[in-house]
Tab-separated table of C-alpha atoms and ligand atoms in Angstrom:
chain	number	residue	atom	x	y	z
A	2	UNK	CA	87.955	21.861	112.554
A	3	UNK	CA	85.828	24.130	112.486
A	4	UNK	CA	87.654	27.853	112.604
A	5	UNK	CA	86.439	30.016	115.259
A	6	UNK	CA	84.108	33.005	114.461
A	7	UNK	CA	86.365	36.504	115.006
A	8	UNK	CA	85.497	37.713	118.557
A	9	UNK	CA	85.667	41.025	119.560
A	10	UNK	CA	87.061	40.964	123.142
A	11	UNK	CA	89.977	39.339	124.834
A	12	UNK	CA	88.721	36.845	126.968
A	13	UNK	CA	90.758	38.337	129.728
A	14	UNK	CA	89.126	42.246	129.592
A	15	UNK	CA	87.053	44.717	131.546
A	16	UNK	CA	83.533	44.827	131.918
A	17	UNK	CA	82.179	47.979	133.775
A	18	UNK	CA	84.887	48.411	135.243
A	19	UNK	CA	85.618	44.875	136.028
A	20	UNK	CA	87.765	42.054	135.262
A	21	UNK	CA	86.385	39.387	133.434
A	22	UNK	CA	87.087	36.024	132.322
A	23	UNK	CA	84.537	35.792	128.704
A	24	UNK	CA	81.526	36.996	129.987
A	25	UNK	CA	81.518	35.724	133.627
A	26	UNK	CA	82.806	38.187	136.832
A	27	UNK	CA	85.961	37.926	138.612
A	28	UNK	CA	84.294	39.176	141.558
A	29	UNK	CA	81.559	36.365	140.822
A	30	UNK	CA	84.034	33.598	140.765
A	31	UNK	CA	85.520	34.696	143.587
A	32	UNK	CA	82.231	34.842	146.009
A	33	UNK	CA	81.184	31.339	144.098
A	34	UNK	CA	84.616	29.567	144.627
A	35	UNK	CA	86.573	31.082	146.932
A	36	UNK	CA	90.023	32.487	146.651
A	37	UNK	CA	92.624	31.570	146.075
A	38	UNK	CA	91.668	30.204	142.970
A	39	UNK	CA	92.939	29.425	139.175
A	40	UNK	CA	90.725	31.205	136.674
A	41	UNK	CA	91.204	29.306	132.730
A	42	UNK	CA	89.391	30.417	129.668
A	43	UNK	CA	88.293	28.014	127.258
A	44	UNK	CA	88.275	30.750	124.518
A	45	UNK	CA	91.995	31.404	124.825
A	46	UNK	CA	92.486	28.053	124.684
A	47	UNK	CA	91.232	27.061	121.518
A	48	UNK	CA	91.989	30.338	120.014
A	49	UNK	CA	95.705	29.219	121.307
A	50	UNK	CA	95.752	26.389	119.719
A	51	UNK	CA	94.163	27.298	116.153
A	52	UNK	CA	96.880	29.750	115.746
A	53	UNK	CA	98.793	26.892	115.647
A	54	UNK	CA	95.968	24.707	113.666
A	55	UNK	CA	95.557	27.348	111.145
A	56	UNK	CA	99.367	27.760	109.971
A	57	UNK	CA	99.129	23.651	109.461
A	58	UNK	CA	96.235	23.546	107.623
A	59	UNK	CA	96.539	21.431	104.692
A	60	UNK	CA	99.759	19.770	106.102
A	61	UNK	CA	100.096	16.013	107.863
A	62	UNK	CA	101.195	17.994	110.840
A	63	UNK	CA	100.022	17.133	114.419
A	64	UNK	CA	100.041	19.398	117.408
A	65	UNK	CA	100.989	17.794	120.291
A	66	UNK	CA	100.484	20.060	123.419
A	67	UNK	CA	102.669	19.545	126.581
A	68	UNK	CA	101.330	18.122	129.410
A	69	UNK	CA	103.309	19.307	131.891
A	70	UNK	CA	102.528	23.484	131.393
A	71	UNK	CA	98.883	22.934	132.585
A	72	UNK	CA	97.310	18.887	133.165
A	73	UNK	CA	93.771	20.054	134.371
A	74	UNK	CA	91.647	17.214	132.373
A	75	UNK	CA	89.337	20.058	131.362
A	76	UNK	CA	92.658	21.745	129.885
A	77	UNK	CA	93.514	18.238	128.251
A	78	UNK	CA	89.760	17.460	126.840
A	79	UNK	CA	89.134	21.537	125.405
A	80	UNK	CA	92.652	20.848	123.720
A	81	UNK	CA	91.618	17.398	122.738
A	82	UNK	CA	88.552	17.928	121.251
A	83	UNK	CA	90.046	21.013	118.794
A	84	UNK	CA	92.443	18.295	117.353
A	85	UNK	CA	95.216	18.146	119.630
A	86	UNK	CA	97.247	15.207	120.352
A	87	UNK	CA	99.886	15.148	123.768
A	88	UNK	CA	103.495	15.091	124.738
A	89	UNK	CA	103.624	13.314	128.053
A	90	UNK	CA	106.701	13.368	130.654
A	91	UNK	CA	105.362	10.387	133.081
A	92	UNK	CA	103.273	7.690	133.601
A	93	UNK	CA	100.977	9.595	135.362
A	94	UNK	CA	100.650	12.158	132.525
A	95	UNK	CA	99.895	9.184	130.337
A	96	UNK	CA	97.136	8.139	132.598
A	97	UNK	CA	95.873	11.572	133.156
A	98	UNK	CA	95.689	11.879	128.932
A	99	UNK	CA	93.995	9.046	128.335
A	100	UNK	CA	91.328	9.460	131.554
A	101	UNK	CA	90.625	12.658	129.245
A	102	UNK	CA	90.257	10.390	126.684
A	103	UNK	CA	93.283	10.860	124.463
A	104	UNK	CA	93.863	8.868	121.600
A	105	UNK	CA	97.259	6.880	121.868
A	106	UNK	CA	98.143	7.602	118.001
A	107	UNK	CA	98.612	11.419	118.970
A	108	UNK	CA	100.533	10.534	122.113
A	109	UNK	CA	104.287	11.470	122.131
A	110	UNK	CA	106.694	10.356	125.410
A	111	UNK	CA	109.348	12.568	126.149
A	112	UNK	CA	111.688	12.613	129.332
A	113	UNK	CA	115.257	12.184	130.197
A	114	UNK	CA	114.506	9.461	132.826
A	115	UNK	CA	112.092	6.879	131.494
A	116	UNK	CA	111.253	3.949	134.013
A	117	UNK	CA	110.831	0.194	132.376
A	118	UNK	CA	107.804	0.620	133.981
A	119	UNK	CA	106.691	3.239	132.507
A	120	UNK	CA	107.973	2.322	128.955
A	121	UNK	CA	106.049	-1.026	129.865
A	122	UNK	CA	102.454	1.221	130.543
A	123	UNK	CA	102.817	3.043	127.002
A	124	UNK	CA	103.601	-0.163	125.013
A	125	UNK	CA	100.591	-1.811	127.008
A	126	UNK	CA	98.371	1.267	125.757
A	127	UNK	CA	98.451	-0.245	122.061
A	128	UNK	CA	96.354	-2.994	123.023
A	129	UNK	CA	93.761	-0.681	125.214
A	130	UNK	CA	93.490	1.074	121.944
A	131	UNK	CA	93.042	-1.684	119.159
A	132	UNK	CA	96.612	-2.010	118.564
A	133	UNK	CA	97.255	1.410	117.352
A	134	UNK	CA	99.884	2.584	119.743
A	135	UNK	CA	101.252	5.799	121.248
A	136	UNK	CA	102.708	7.582	118.613
A	137	UNK	CA	106.642	7.667	119.582
A	138	UNK	CA	108.911	7.426	121.974
A	139	UNK	CA	111.297	10.578	122.153
A	140	UNK	CA	114.268	8.638	123.506
A	141	UNK	CA	116.775	10.780	125.009
A	142	UNK	CA	120.173	8.694	125.161
A	143	UNK	CA	121.782	5.159	124.255
A	144	UNK	CA	121.168	3.155	127.590
A	145	UNK	CA	117.112	4.536	126.684
A	146	UNK	CA	117.239	2.808	123.490
A	147	UNK	CA	118.736	-0.483	124.816
A	148	UNK	CA	116.019	-0.781	127.658
A	149	UNK	CA	113.128	0.052	125.832
A	150	UNK	CA	114.788	-2.307	123.272
A	151	UNK	CA	114.175	-5.196	125.726
A	152	UNK	CA	110.890	-4.183	127.423
A	153	UNK	CA	109.330	-3.760	124.297
A	154	UNK	CA	111.226	-7.444	123.089
A	155	UNK	CA	109.395	-8.909	126.892
A	156	UNK	CA	106.195	-7.817	125.473
A	157	UNK	CA	106.459	-9.251	121.685
A	158	UNK	CA	106.026	-5.372	120.473
A	159	UNK	CA	107.943	-3.088	118.656
A	160	UNK	CA	108.372	0.629	119.978
A	161	UNK	CA	108.536	3.608	117.519
A	162	UNK	CA	111.247	5.864	118.568
A	163	UNK	CA	112.391	9.166	117.538
A	164	UNK	CA	116.301	10.395	118.856
A	165	UNK	CA	115.914	13.740	120.628
A	166	UNK	CA	118.704	15.677	119.256
A	167	UNK	CA	120.652	18.366	121.091
A	168	UNK	CA	121.321	21.091	118.378
A	169	UNK	CA	123.655	22.841	120.483
A	170	UNK	CA	121.773	26.015	119.686
A	171	UNK	CA	121.735	28.488	122.342
A	172	UNK	CA	117.591	30.157	122.508
A	173	UNK	CA	119.361	33.027	124.768
A	174	UNK	CA	116.089	32.323	127.562
A	175	UNK	CA	116.478	31.532	130.935
A	176	UNK	CA	119.416	28.821	132.372
A	177	UNK	CA	116.806	26.900	133.648
A	178	UNK	CA	114.439	26.342	130.913
A	179	UNK	CA	117.217	26.396	128.235
A	180	UNK	CA	117.707	22.668	127.173
A	181	UNK	CA	119.210	22.734	123.872
A	182	UNK	CA	122.837	23.312	124.580
A	183	UNK	CA	125.169	21.025	124.658
A	184	UNK	CA	125.918	21.001	128.631
A	185	UNK	CA	122.184	20.205	129.447
A	186	UNK	CA	121.062	16.938	130.034
A	187	UNK	CA	118.486	16.726	127.865
A	188	UNK	CA	118.620	14.913	124.147
A	189	UNK	CA	121.486	13.249	122.444
A	190	UNK	CA	124.576	15.293	121.270
A	191	UNK	CA	124.339	15.862	117.857
A	192	UNK	CA	127.441	14.386	116.819
A	193	UNK	CA	126.601	10.663	118.293
A	194	UNK	CA	123.004	11.071	116.564
A	195	UNK	CA	124.138	9.141	113.477
A	196	UNK	CA	125.531	6.660	114.893
A	197	UNK	CA	122.846	6.298	117.817
A	198	UNK	CA	120.116	5.796	114.670
A	199	UNK	CA	122.613	3.258	113.116
A	200	UNK	CA	122.558	1.467	116.662
A	201	UNK	CA	118.856	1.483	117.092
A	202	UNK	CA	117.796	0.518	113.584
A	203	UNK	CA	119.589	-3.028	114.424
A	204	UNK	CA	117.488	-3.181	117.288
A	205	UNK	CA	114.826	-5.895	116.453
A	206	UNK	CA	112.260	-4.372	119.092
A	207	UNK	CA	112.471	-0.854	117.811
A	208	UNK	CA	111.125	1.109	115.055
A	209	UNK	CA	112.877	4.287	113.820
A	210	UNK	CA	110.879	6.595	113.260
A	211	UNK	CA	110.977	10.369	113.535
A	212	UNK	CA	113.784	12.877	114.936
A	213	UNK	CA	112.733	15.769	117.358
A	214	UNK	CA	114.344	18.426	119.280
A	215	UNK	CA	113.343	20.909	121.919
A	216	UNK	CA	115.048	23.911	122.265
A	217	UNK	CA	114.259	25.663	125.593
A	218	UNK	CA	111.288	27.376	126.759
A	219	UNK	CA	109.884	30.909	126.803
A	220	UNK	CA	111.642	32.002	123.581
A	221	UNK	CA	110.400	35.625	122.257
A	222	UNK	CA	112.691	34.785	118.913
A	223	UNK	CA	112.200	32.505	115.963
A	224	UNK	CA	115.507	32.288	114.766
A	225	UNK	CA	116.761	29.586	117.204
A	226	UNK	CA	114.197	27.627	115.910
A	227	UNK	CA	115.252	27.790	112.364
A	228	UNK	CA	118.499	27.151	113.233
A	229	UNK	CA	117.931	23.571	115.369
A	230	UNK	CA	115.536	23.090	112.074
A	231	UNK	CA	118.649	23.679	109.830
A	232	UNK	CA	120.819	21.569	112.100
A	233	UNK	CA	117.995	18.259	111.799
A	234	UNK	CA	117.888	18.434	108.928
A	235	UNK	CA	121.371	18.077	107.595
A	236	UNK	CA	121.204	15.296	109.765
A	237	UNK	CA	117.935	13.484	108.447
A	238	UNK	CA	119.761	13.505	104.756
A	239	UNK	CA	122.804	11.713	106.435
A	240	UNK	CA	120.174	9.462	107.866
A	241	UNK	CA	118.738	8.811	104.372
A	242	UNK	CA	121.816	8.172	103.237
A	243	UNK	CA	122.628	5.537	105.395
A	244	UNK	CA	119.185	3.582	104.349
A	245	UNK	CA	116.785	5.186	107.422
A	246	UNK	CA	113.921	7.539	105.978
A	247	UNK	CA	112.280	8.538	109.157
A	248	UNK	CA	108.667	9.391	108.650
A	249	UNK	CA	108.416	12.294	110.724
A	250	UNK	CA	110.107	15.668	112.484
A	251	UNK	CA	108.717	16.823	116.105
A	252	UNK	CA	110.398	20.618	116.093
A	253	UNK	CA	109.542	20.722	119.956
A	254	UNK	CA	108.332	23.546	121.850
A	255	UNK	CA	109.119	26.917	123.570
A	256	UNK	CA	107.635	29.165	122.092
A	257	UNK	CA	107.801	31.979	124.439
A	258	UNK	CA	104.322	34.847	125.417
A	259	UNK	CA	103.831	38.207	126.960
A	260	UNK	CA	104.253	37.996	130.620
A	261	UNK	CA	104.778	42.156	130.601
A	262	UNK	CA	105.429	44.877	128.271
A	263	UNK	CA	109.085	43.962	128.355
A	264	UNK	CA	108.155	40.677	126.237
A	265	UNK	CA	107.404	40.762	122.472
A	266	UNK	CA	106.939	37.003	121.152
A	267	UNK	CA	106.810	35.975	118.049
A	268	UNK	CA	103.421	35.500	116.483
A	269	UNK	CA	102.606	31.652	115.566
A	270	UNK	CA	102.833	32.445	112.090
A	271	UNK	CA	106.200	34.634	112.045
A	272	UNK	CA	107.609	31.034	114.164
A	273	UNK	CA	106.143	28.378	111.607
A	274	UNK	CA	106.167	30.357	108.489
A	275	UNK	CA	110.698	29.654	108.237
A	276	UNK	CA	110.285	26.344	109.454
A	277	UNK	CA	107.521	25.237	107.153
A	278	UNK	CA	109.332	26.904	103.941
A	279	UNK	CA	112.280	24.230	104.864
A	280	UNK	CA	109.795	21.539	105.202
A	281	UNK	CA	108.513	22.072	102.138
A	282	UNK	CA	108.494	19.040	99.770
A	283	UNK	CA	109.802	16.774	102.281
A	284	UNK	CA	107.673	13.773	103.262
A	285	UNK	CA	107.850	14.439	106.540
A	286	UNK	CA	104.689	14.548	109.183
A	287	UNK	CA	105.532	17.418	110.880
A	288	UNK	CA	104.912	17.758	115.468
A	289	UNK	CA	105.105	19.900	117.456
A	290	UNK	CA	104.901	20.533	121.056
A	291	UNK	CA	104.041	23.584	122.430
A	292	UNK	CA	102.970	24.056	125.903
A	293	UNK	CA	103.293	27.185	127.241
A	294	UNK	CA	102.443	29.066	124.398
A	295	UNK	CA	98.734	27.243	124.494
A	296	UNK	CA	97.406	27.610	128.214
A	297	UNK	CA	100.132	30.404	129.582
A	298	UNK	CA	97.994	33.593	128.416
A	299	UNK	CA	94.542	31.469	128.950
A	300	UNK	CA	94.956	31.348	132.888
A	301	UNK	CA	94.780	33.968	135.903
A	302	UNK	CA	95.682	33.327	139.708
A	303	UNK	CA	92.893	34.944	141.121
A	304	UNK	CA	93.688	36.295	144.772
A	305	UNK	CA	92.611	38.385	147.931
A	306	UNK	CA	94.664	40.878	149.751
A	307	UNK	CA	94.112	39.557	153.230
A	308	UNK	CA	96.414	42.724	155.041
A	309	UNK	CA	98.309	45.632	154.292
A	310	UNK	CA	101.759	46.321	155.964
A	311	UNK	CA	102.802	49.647	154.716
A	312	UNK	CA	106.594	50.310	155.840
A	313	UNK	CA	109.346	52.829	155.891
A	314	UNK	CA	111.012	50.715	153.270
A	315	UNK	CA	108.812	48.736	151.756
A	316	UNK	CA	104.925	48.537	151.685
A	317	UNK	CA	103.759	44.896	151.920
A	318	UNK	CA	100.422	43.572	150.493
A	319	UNK	CA	99.716	40.179	152.268
A	320	UNK	CA	97.474	38.042	149.457
A	321	UNK	CA	95.819	34.414	149.873
A	322	UNK	CA	97.529	33.058	147.207
A	323	UNK	CA	101.255	32.083	147.616
A	324	UNK	CA	104.901	30.184	146.279
A	325	UNK	CA	103.516	27.411	146.865
A	326	UNK	CA	100.414	28.502	144.421
A	327	UNK	CA	102.804	30.049	141.818
A	328	UNK	CA	106.445	29.357	142.458
A	329	UNK	CA	107.565	30.673	139.191
A	330	UNK	CA	108.650	34.787	140.505
A	331	UNK	CA	110.236	32.602	143.605
A	332	UNK	CA	111.656	30.067	141.503
A	333	UNK	CA	112.757	31.803	138.256
A	334	UNK	CA	112.189	35.464	138.937
A	335	UNK	CA	109.817	35.520	136.843
A	336	UNK	CA	107.412	38.337	136.089
A	337	UNK	CA	103.417	38.156	136.002
A	338	UNK	CA	101.235	41.373	135.898
A	339	UNK	CA	99.250	41.973	138.917
A	340	UNK	CA	96.178	43.757	138.605
A	341	UNK	CA	93.148	44.721	140.339
A	342	UNK	CA	90.131	42.886	139.625
A	343	UNK	CA	88.391	46.590	140.788
A	344	UNK	CA	90.329	49.017	139.984
A	345	UNK	CA	89.753	51.470	143.054
A	346	UNK	CA	90.177	55.501	142.976
A	347	UNK	CA	93.349	56.780	145.115
A	348	UNK	CA	96.630	57.346	145.001
A	349	UNK	CA	98.672	54.634	144.079
A	350	UNK	CA	101.853	53.013	146.224
A	351	UNK	CA	104.133	50.986	145.464
A	352	UNK	CA	103.509	47.274	147.119
A	353	UNK	CA	105.482	44.178	147.476
A	354	UNK	CA	102.884	41.730	146.797
A	355	UNK	CA	103.585	38.806	149.088
A	356	UNK	CA	102.060	35.469	150.138
A	357	UNK	CA	101.617	34.342	154.096
A	358	UNK	CA	104.254	31.722	153.753
A	359	UNK	CA	107.486	31.416	155.899
A	360	UNK	CA	109.810	32.366	153.523
A	361	UNK	CA	111.205	35.871	152.388
A	362	UNK	CA	111.339	34.616	148.664
A	363	UNK	CA	107.692	34.287	148.830
A	364	UNK	CA	106.439	36.861	146.707
A	365	UNK	CA	104.437	37.096	143.162
A	366	UNK	CA	105.484	40.430	142.298
A	367	UNK	CA	108.129	43.078	143.605
A	368	UNK	CA	107.232	46.994	143.618
A	369	UNK	CA	104.271	47.210	141.866
A	370	UNK	CA	102.117	50.522	141.246
A	371	UNK	CA	98.588	50.210	142.458
A	372	UNK	CA	96.000	51.308	144.791
A	373	UNK	CA	94.977	48.813	147.142
A	374	UNK	CA	93.037	48.214	150.299
A	375	UNK	CA	92.151	44.875	152.047
A	376	UNK	CA	89.668	42.690	150.858
A	377	UNK	CA	90.948	43.491	147.048
A	378	UNK	CA	90.682	40.904	144.970
A	379	UNK	CA	93.844	41.072	142.338
A	380	UNK	CA	94.099	38.899	139.447
A	381	UNK	CA	97.798	37.596	138.677
A	382	UNK	CA	97.755	37.268	135.037
A	383	UNK	CA	99.177	34.889	132.596
A	384	UNK	CA	99.613	32.178	135.161
A	385	UNK	CA	97.932	29.297	132.627
A	386	UNK	CA	100.910	27.396	131.993
A	387	UNK	CA	103.591	26.004	134.654
A	388	UNK	CA	100.971	27.556	137.349
A	389	UNK	CA	98.939	25.104	139.383
A	390	UNK	CA	101.212	22.060	137.776
A	391	UNK	CA	104.337	23.202	140.250
A	392	UNK	CA	102.336	24.362	142.868
A	393	UNK	CA	102.759	22.142	146.248
A	394	UNK	CA	101.323	22.091	149.961
A	395	UNK	CA	104.386	23.795	151.475
A	396	UNK	CA	102.995	24.861	155.027
A	397	UNK	CA	100.294	22.445	154.987
A	398	UNK	CA	98.339	25.122	152.016
A	399	UNK	CA	95.750	23.108	150.131
A	400	UNK	CA	96.003	23.680	146.915
A	401	UNK	CA	94.044	26.030	145.171
A	402	UNK	CA	90.611	25.281	143.183
A	403	UNK	CA	90.703	25.197	139.401
A	404	UNK	CA	87.791	27.043	137.570
A	405	UNK	CA	87.383	26.867	133.706
A	406	UNK	CA	85.110	29.826	132.161
A	407	UNK	CA	83.185	28.638	129.024
A	408	UNK	CA	81.117	31.461	127.912
A	409	UNK	CA	78.712	33.054	130.409
A	410	UNK	CA	79.430	29.718	132.523
A	411	UNK	CA	82.229	29.293	135.277
A	412	UNK	CA	82.815	25.305	135.823
A	413	UNK	CA	84.306	24.048	138.760
A	414	UNK	CA	87.435	22.051	137.108
A	415	UNK	CA	89.342	21.097	140.395
A	416	UNK	CA	88.081	21.476	143.666
A	417	UNK	CA	89.801	23.076	146.446
A	418	UNK	CA	92.059	20.931	148.551
A	419	UNK	CA	90.918	20.162	152.415
A	420	UNK	CA	93.625	20.223	155.049
A	421	UNK	CA	92.681	16.829	155.839
A	422	UNK	CA	93.272	15.558	152.093
A	423	UNK	CA	97.062	16.243	152.864
A	424	UNK	CA	97.698	14.414	156.076
A	425	UNK	CA	95.535	11.651	154.816
A	426	UNK	CA	97.987	9.510	153.141
A	427	UNK	CA	99.956	9.619	156.641
A	428	UNK	CA	100.263	7.864	160.161
A	429	UNK	CA	101.958	8.017	163.420
A	430	UNK	CA	103.544	5.067	164.871
A	431	UNK	CA	101.888	2.061	165.817
B	515	PLP	C1	108.613	21.664	128.191
B	515	PLP	C2	108.540	20.638	127.118
B	515	PLP	C3	108.416	21.294	126.059
B	515	PLP	C4	106.784	22.574	126.216
B	515	PLP	O1	107.599	23.550	126.490
B	515	PLP	P1	106.732	25.026	126.275
B	515	PLP	O2	107.696	25.914	126.482
B	515	PLP	O3	105.763	25.163	127.246
B	515	PLP	O4	106.344	25.323	124.809
B	515	PLP	C5	107.786	20.680	125.139
B	515	PLP	N1	109.100	19.473	124.380
B	515	PLP	C6	109.472	18.732	126.055
B	515	PLP	C7	110.240	17.900	125.241
B	515	PLP	C8	109.339	19.712	127.432
B	515	PLP	O5	110.199	18.934	127.859
């Protein structure tokens, strides 16, 4: 990786009164590609990955981007070209990363519900790639170990595995995105992990390779990561005593980003240094699975105000993006900053920023102080992660276009769907 030269400008910045992505005005993108539209910055993606790579320089380490955060092929390609591997959770994501040119040896497979067919596909990926294979299956239960062993045996292969251990630490994040507590469905219980490793080591078609954990998402504080690592390292030493030497440790993802001024996320440096200090001198390859941190602040959702409906109790600004595009506000009550692409003069009012969908939960922001007129463009910030990937076709709304800006160029990286495509797979009764 060649370090990117220090750039003076934030990838998203205002120039001549207009919000830009790199050197392209978002107003031009709206004109050329329409709204609603997702806009990603290649520079922002690369800088976010570089933050990790720089801390890991000289170490045997691999950043496996959690594909589920944003799986557009162009995003995967940009990150792969800069040295990222991938953390996948489905056959679909496996096909995607391979389509983006990923090296199977840089793919780890997570998830609580891997089907036999998905396991087979991942094991067969080995042959396509000159017998190298995916790097690791992150196994989340005892029955999954048994199933993977059976599937690998049937194919005459050995599957590399790690156990996703649930360290039972409280990540202090939203209950829907906290994953490292005993009550969560993820991972194997800490107290059961040692016995399960012995069971795995005895299975003929598995190769015990590592250990992993993932304790939650949007963590702003580094302390829970260190707490989880301490618990994992106790287990690593116990396993060594049992004759099970692990090759790698996968610390998962979960590092948070800034959504509003209320969020002060820890730097990648402050997150990684304590972890790397604990790992120093251990012959363990280090894997990380960041998702949101790599893509969240690298994307915005561009939308246009269709109608203003001032009212006695609330003022509604009805925009052309909706909860089917960005579901996080409706789903988790998440905050996204919403800013005008070109600020206009005049008195600000408090607006409910809502979409056209027939649900009261269809909002993108509550009570935002803005000066608005019909036809204005708004940018919903920090929308690069868990945005497009969680969008739906509710109300038969075609998914929005995705555009990636690279310097002075804006590239269409997924065209807008058409309504006809949405019902093309359906048919009437004979
Ligand atoms: C979702 C997920 C990640 C990425 O989480 P972020 O909070 O986006 O960093 C990493 N690993 C696993 C197993 C996940 O499920």
